[in-house]
GROMACS .gro file of N, CA and C in nm:
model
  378
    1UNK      N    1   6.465  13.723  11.711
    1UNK     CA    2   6.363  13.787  11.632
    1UNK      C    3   6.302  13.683  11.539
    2UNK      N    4   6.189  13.692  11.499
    2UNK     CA    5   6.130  13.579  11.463
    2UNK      C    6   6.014  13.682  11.369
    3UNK      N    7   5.994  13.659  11.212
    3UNK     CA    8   5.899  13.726  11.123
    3UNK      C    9   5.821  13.601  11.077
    4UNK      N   10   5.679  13.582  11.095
    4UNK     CA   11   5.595  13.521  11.042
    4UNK      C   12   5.506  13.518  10.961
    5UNK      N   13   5.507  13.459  10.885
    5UNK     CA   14   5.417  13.514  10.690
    5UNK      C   15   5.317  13.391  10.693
    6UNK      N   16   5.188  13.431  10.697
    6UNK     CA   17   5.063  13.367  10.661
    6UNK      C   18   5.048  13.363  10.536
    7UNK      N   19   4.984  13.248  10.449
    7UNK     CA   20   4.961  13.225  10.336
    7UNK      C   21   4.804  13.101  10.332
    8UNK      N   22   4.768  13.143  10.242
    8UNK     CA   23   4.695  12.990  10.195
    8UNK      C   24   4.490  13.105  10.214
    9UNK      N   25   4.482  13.202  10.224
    9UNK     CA   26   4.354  13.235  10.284
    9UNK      C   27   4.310  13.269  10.152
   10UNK      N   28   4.163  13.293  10.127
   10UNK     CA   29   4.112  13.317  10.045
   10UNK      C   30   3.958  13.302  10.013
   11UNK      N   31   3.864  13.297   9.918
   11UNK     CA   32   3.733  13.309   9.988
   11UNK      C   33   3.691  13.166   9.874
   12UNK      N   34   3.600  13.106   9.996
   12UNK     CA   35   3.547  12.966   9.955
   12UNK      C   36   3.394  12.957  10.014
   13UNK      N   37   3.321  12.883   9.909
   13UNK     CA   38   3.186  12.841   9.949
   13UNK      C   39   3.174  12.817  10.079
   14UNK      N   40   3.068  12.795  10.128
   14UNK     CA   41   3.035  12.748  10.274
   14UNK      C   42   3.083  12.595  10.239
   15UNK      N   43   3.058  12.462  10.308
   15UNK     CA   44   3.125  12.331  10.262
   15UNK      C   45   3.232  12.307  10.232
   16UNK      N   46   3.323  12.424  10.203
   16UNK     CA   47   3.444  12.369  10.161
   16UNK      C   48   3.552  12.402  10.269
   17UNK      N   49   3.726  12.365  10.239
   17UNK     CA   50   3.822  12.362  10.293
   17UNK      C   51   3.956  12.467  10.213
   18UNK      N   52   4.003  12.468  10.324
   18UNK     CA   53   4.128  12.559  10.317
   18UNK      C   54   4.244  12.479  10.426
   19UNK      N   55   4.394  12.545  10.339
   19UNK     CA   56   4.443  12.506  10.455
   19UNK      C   57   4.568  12.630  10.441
   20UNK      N   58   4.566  12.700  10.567
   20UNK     CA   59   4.684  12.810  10.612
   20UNK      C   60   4.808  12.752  10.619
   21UNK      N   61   4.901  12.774  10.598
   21UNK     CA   62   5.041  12.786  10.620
   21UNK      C   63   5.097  12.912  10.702
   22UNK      N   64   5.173  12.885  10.788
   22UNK     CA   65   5.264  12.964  10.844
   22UNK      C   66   5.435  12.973  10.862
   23UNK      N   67   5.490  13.033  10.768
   23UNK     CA   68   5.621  13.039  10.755
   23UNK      C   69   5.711  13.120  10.854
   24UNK      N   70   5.809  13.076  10.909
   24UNK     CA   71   5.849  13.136  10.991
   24UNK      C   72   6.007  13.192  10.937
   25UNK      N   73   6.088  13.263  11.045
   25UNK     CA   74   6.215  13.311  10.950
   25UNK      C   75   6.315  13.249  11.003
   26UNK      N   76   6.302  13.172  11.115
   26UNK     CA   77   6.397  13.080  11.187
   26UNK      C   78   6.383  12.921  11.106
   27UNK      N   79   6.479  12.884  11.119
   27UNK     CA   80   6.499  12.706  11.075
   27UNK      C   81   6.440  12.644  11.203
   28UNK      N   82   6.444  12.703  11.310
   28UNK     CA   83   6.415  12.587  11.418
   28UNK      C   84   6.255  12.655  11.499
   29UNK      N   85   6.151  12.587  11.379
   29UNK     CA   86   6.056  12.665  11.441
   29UNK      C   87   5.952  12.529  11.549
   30UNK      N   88   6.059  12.419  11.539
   30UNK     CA   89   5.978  12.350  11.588
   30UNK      C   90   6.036  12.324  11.744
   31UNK      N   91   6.051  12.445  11.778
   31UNK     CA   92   6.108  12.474  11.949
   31UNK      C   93   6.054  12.577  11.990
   32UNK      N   94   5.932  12.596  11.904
   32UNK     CA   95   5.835  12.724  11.963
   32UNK      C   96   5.647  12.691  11.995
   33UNK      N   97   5.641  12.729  12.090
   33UNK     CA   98   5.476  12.689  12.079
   33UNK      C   99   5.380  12.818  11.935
   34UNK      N  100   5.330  12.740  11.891
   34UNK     CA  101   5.264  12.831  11.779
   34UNK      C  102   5.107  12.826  11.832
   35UNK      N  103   5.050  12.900  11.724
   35UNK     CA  104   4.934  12.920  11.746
   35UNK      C  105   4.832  12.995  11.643
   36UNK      N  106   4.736  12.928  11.594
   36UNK     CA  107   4.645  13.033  11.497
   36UNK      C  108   4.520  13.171  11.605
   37UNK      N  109   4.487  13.260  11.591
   37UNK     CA  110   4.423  13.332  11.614
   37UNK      C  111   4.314  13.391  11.489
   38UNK      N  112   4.202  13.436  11.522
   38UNK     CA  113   4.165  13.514  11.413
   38UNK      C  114   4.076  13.617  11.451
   39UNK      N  115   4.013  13.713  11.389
   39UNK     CA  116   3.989  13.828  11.406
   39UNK      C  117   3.852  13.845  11.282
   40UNK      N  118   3.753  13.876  11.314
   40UNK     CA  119   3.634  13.921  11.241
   40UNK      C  120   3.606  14.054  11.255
   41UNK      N  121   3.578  14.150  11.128
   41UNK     CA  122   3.536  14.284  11.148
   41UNK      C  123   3.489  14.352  11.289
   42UNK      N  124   3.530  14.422  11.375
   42UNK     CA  125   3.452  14.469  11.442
   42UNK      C  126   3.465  14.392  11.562
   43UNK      N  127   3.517  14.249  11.604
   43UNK     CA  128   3.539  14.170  11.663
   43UNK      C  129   3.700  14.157  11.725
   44UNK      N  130   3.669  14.095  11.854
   44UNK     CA  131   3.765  14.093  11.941
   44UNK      C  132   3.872  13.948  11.868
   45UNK      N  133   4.000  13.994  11.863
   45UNK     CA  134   4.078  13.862  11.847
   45UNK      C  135   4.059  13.722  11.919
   46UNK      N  136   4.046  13.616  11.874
   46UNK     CA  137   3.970  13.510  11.931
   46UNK      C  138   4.065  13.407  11.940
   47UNK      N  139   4.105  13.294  12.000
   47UNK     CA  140   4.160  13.181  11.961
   47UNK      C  141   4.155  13.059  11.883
   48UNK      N  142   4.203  13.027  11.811
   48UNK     CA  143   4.134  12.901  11.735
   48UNK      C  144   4.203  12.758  11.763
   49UNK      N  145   4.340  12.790  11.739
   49UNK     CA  146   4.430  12.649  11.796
   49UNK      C  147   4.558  12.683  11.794
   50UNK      N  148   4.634  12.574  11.919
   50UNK     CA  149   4.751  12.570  11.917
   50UNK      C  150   4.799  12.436  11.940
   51UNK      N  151   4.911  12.482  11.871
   51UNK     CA  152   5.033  12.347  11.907
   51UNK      C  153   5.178  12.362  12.027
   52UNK      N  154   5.202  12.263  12.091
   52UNK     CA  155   5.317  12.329  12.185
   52UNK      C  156   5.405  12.216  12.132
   53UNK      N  157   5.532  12.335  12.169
   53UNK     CA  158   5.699  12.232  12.134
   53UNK      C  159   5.670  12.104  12.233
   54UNK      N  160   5.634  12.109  12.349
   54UNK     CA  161   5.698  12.024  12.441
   54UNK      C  162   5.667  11.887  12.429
   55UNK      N  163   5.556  11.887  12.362
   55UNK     CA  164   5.469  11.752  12.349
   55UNK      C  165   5.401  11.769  12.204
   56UNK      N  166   5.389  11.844  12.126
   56UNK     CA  167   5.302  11.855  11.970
   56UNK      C  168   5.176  11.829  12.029
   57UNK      N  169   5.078  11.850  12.154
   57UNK     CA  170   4.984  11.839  12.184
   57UNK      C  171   4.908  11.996  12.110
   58UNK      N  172   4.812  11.948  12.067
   58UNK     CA  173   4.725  12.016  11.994
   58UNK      C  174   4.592  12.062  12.080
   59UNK      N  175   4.570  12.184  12.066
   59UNK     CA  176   4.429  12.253  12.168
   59UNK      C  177   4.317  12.304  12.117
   60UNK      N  178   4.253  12.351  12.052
   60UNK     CA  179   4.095  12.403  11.951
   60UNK      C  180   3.999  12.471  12.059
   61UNK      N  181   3.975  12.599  12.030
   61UNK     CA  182   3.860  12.619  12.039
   61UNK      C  183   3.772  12.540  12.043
   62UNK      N  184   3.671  12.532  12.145
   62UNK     CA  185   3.555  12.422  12.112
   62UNK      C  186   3.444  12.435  12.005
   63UNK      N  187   3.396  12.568  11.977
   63UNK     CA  188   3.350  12.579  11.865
   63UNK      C  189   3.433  12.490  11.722
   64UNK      N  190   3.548  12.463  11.726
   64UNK     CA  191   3.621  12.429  11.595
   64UNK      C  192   3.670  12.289  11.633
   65UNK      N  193   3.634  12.207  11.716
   65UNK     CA  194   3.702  12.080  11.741
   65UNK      C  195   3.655  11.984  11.634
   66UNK      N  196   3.725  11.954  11.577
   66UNK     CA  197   3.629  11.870  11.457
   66UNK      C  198   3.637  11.870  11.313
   67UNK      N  199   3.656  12.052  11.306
   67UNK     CA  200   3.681  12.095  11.148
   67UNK      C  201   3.818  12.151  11.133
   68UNK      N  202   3.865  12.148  11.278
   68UNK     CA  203   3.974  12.255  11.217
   68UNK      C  204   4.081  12.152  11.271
   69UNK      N  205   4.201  12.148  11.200
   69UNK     CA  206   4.339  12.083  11.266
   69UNK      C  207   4.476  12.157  11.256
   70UNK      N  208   4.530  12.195  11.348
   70UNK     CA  209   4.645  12.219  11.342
   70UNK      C  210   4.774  12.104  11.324
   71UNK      N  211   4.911  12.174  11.300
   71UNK     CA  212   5.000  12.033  11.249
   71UNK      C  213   5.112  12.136  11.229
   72UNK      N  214   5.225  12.039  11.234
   72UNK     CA  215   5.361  12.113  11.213
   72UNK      C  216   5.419  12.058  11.110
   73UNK      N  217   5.495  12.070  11.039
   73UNK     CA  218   5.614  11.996  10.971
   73UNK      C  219   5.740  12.043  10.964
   74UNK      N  220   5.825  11.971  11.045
   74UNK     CA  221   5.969  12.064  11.095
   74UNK      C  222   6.074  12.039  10.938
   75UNK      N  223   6.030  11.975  10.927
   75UNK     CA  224   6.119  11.916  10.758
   75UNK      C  225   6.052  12.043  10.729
   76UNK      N  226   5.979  12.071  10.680
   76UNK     CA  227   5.953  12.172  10.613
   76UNK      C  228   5.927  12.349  10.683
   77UNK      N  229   5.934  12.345  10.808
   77UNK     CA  230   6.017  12.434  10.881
   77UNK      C  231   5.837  12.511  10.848
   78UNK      N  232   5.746  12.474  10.856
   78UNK     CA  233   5.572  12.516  10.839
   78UNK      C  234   5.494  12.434  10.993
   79UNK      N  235   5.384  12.560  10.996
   79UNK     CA  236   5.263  12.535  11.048
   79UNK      C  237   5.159  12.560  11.004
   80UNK      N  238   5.067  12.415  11.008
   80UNK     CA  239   4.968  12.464  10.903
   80UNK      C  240   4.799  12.459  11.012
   81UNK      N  241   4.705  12.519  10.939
   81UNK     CA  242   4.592  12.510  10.986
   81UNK      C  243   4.507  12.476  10.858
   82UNK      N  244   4.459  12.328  10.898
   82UNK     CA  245   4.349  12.285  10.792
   82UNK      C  246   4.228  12.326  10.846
   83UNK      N  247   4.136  12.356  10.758
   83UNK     CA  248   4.018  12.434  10.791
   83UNK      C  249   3.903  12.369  10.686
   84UNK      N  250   3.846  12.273  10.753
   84UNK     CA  251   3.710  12.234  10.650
   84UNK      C  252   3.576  12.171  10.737
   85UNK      N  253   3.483  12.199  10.618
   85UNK     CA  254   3.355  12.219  10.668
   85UNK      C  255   3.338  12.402  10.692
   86UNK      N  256   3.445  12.484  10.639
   86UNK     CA  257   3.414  12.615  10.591
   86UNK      C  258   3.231  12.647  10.674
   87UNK      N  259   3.218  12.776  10.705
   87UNK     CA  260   3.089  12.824  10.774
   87UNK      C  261   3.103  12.964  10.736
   88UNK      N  262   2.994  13.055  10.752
   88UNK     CA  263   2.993  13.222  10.702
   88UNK      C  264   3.110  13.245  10.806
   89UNK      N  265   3.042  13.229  10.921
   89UNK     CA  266   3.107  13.273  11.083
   89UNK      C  267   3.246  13.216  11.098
   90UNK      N  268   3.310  13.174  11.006
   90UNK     CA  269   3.466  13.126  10.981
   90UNK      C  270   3.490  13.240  10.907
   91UNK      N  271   3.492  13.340  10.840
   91UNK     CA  272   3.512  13.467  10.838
   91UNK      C  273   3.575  13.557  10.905
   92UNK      N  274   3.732  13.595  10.889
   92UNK     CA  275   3.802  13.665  10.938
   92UNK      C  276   3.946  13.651  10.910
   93UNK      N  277   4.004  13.720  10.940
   93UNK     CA  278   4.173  13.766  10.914
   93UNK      C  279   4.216  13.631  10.984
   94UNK      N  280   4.286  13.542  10.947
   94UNK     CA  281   4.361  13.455  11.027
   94UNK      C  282   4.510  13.495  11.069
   95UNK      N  283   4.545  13.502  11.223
   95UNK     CA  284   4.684  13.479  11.212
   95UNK      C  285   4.789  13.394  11.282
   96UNK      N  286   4.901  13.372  11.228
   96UNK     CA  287   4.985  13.290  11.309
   96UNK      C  288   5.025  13.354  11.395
   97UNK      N  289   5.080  13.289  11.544
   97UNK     CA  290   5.132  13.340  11.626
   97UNK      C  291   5.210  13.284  11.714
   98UNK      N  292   5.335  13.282  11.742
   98UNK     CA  293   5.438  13.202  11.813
   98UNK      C  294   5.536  13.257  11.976
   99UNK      N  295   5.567  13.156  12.026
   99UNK     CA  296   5.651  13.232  12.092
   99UNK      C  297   5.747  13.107  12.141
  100UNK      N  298   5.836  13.150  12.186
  100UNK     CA  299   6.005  13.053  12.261
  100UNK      C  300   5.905  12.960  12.356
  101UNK      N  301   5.964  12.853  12.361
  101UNK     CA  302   5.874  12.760  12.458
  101UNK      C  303   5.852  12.865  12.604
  102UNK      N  304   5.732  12.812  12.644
  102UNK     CA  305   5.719  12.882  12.743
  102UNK      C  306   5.592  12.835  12.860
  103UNK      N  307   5.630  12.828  12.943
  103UNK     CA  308   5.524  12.698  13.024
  103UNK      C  309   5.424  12.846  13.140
  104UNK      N  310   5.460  12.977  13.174
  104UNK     CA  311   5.435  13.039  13.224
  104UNK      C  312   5.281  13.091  13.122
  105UNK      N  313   5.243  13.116  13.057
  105UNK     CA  314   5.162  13.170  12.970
  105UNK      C  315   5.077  13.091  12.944
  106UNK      N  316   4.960  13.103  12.945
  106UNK     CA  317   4.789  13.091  12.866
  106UNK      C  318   4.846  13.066  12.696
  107UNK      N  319   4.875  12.947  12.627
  107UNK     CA  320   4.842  12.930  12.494
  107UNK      C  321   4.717  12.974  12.452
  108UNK      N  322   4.594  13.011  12.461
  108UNK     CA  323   4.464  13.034  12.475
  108UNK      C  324   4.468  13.210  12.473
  109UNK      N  325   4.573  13.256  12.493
  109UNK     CA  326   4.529  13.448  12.531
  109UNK      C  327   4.641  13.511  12.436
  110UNK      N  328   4.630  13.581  12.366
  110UNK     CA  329   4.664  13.647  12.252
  110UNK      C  330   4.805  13.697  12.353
  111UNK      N  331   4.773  13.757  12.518
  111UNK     CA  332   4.898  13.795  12.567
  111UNK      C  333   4.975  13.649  12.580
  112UNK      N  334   4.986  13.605  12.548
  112UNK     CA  335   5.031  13.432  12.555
  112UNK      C  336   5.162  13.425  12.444
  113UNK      N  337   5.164  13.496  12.365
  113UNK     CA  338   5.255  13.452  12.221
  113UNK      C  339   5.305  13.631  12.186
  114UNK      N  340   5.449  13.622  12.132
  114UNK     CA  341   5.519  13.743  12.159
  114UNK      C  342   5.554  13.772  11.989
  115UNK      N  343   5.510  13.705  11.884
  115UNK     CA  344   5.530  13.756  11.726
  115UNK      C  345   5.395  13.693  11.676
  116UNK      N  346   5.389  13.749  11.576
  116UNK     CA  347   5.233  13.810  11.495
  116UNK      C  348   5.304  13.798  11.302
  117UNK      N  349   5.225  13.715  11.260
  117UNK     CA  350   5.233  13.738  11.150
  117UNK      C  351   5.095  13.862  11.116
  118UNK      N  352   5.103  13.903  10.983
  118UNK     CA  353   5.050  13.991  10.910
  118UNK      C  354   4.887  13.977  10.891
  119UNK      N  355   4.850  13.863  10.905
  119UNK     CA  356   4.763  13.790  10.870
  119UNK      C  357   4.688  13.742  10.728
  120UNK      N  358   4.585  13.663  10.694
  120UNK     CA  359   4.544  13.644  10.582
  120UNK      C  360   4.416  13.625  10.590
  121UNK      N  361   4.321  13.658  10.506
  121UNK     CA  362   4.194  13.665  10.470
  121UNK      C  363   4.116  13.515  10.430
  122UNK      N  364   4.060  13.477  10.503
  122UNK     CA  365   3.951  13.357  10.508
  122UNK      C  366   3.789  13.437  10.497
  123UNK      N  367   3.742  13.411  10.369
  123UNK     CA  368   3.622  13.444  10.357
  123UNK      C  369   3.515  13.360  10.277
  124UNK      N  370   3.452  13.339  10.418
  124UNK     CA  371   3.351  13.192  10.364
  124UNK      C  372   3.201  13.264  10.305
  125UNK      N  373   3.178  13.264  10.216
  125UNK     CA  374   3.041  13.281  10.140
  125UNK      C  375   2.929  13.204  10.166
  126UNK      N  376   2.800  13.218  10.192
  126UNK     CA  377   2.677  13.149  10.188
  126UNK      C  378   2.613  13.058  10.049
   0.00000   0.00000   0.00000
């Protein structure tokens, strides 16, 4: 069982940066592929980036290649998502999402990852 707590969201000018944290409830979270997702009013859950155990190879949405970075730190038992260059359309619930290594599954499809943090609020202003 695995509980995941998003932190770090909050509302920022257009131009600026944020960066998410994702806490997990296991010590050994760096034997899981993770993953950010996010969600806009009214809007279908989307992908934004992931990281996999097997290699720390990192994946982005192509809309976000550029501004957004994912990253782990197993010392500190976190996954984070830096987020800058902020946009309106960066607007939405962010969440973490993980699962046991797993080579069968789409990192890319929400059915891809088997725990869900709560999410947190990213709201970029004009």
């Amino acid at each position: 069982q695995v509980q995941l707590v998003e932190s770090g969201g909050g509302l920022v000018q257009a131009g600026g940066s944020l960066r998410l944290s994702c806490a997990p409830s296991v010590r050994t979270f760096g034997t899981y592929d993770t993953a950010w997702f996010r969600q806009a009013p009214g809007k279908e859950r989307e992908f934004a980036a992931a990281i996999t155990w097997s290699s720390g190879n990192t994946y982005y949405a192509d809309s976000l290649k550029g501004r957004f970075t994912i990253s782990r730190d197993n010392a500190k038992n976190t996954v984070y998502l830096q987020m800058n260059s902020l946009k309106p359309e960066d607007t939405a619930v962010y969440y973490c999402a993980a699962r046991y290594r797993d080579y069968s599954r789409s990192y890319r499809d929400t059915n891809g990852y088997d725990y869900w943090g709560q999410g947190t609020q990213v709201t970029v202003s004009s």
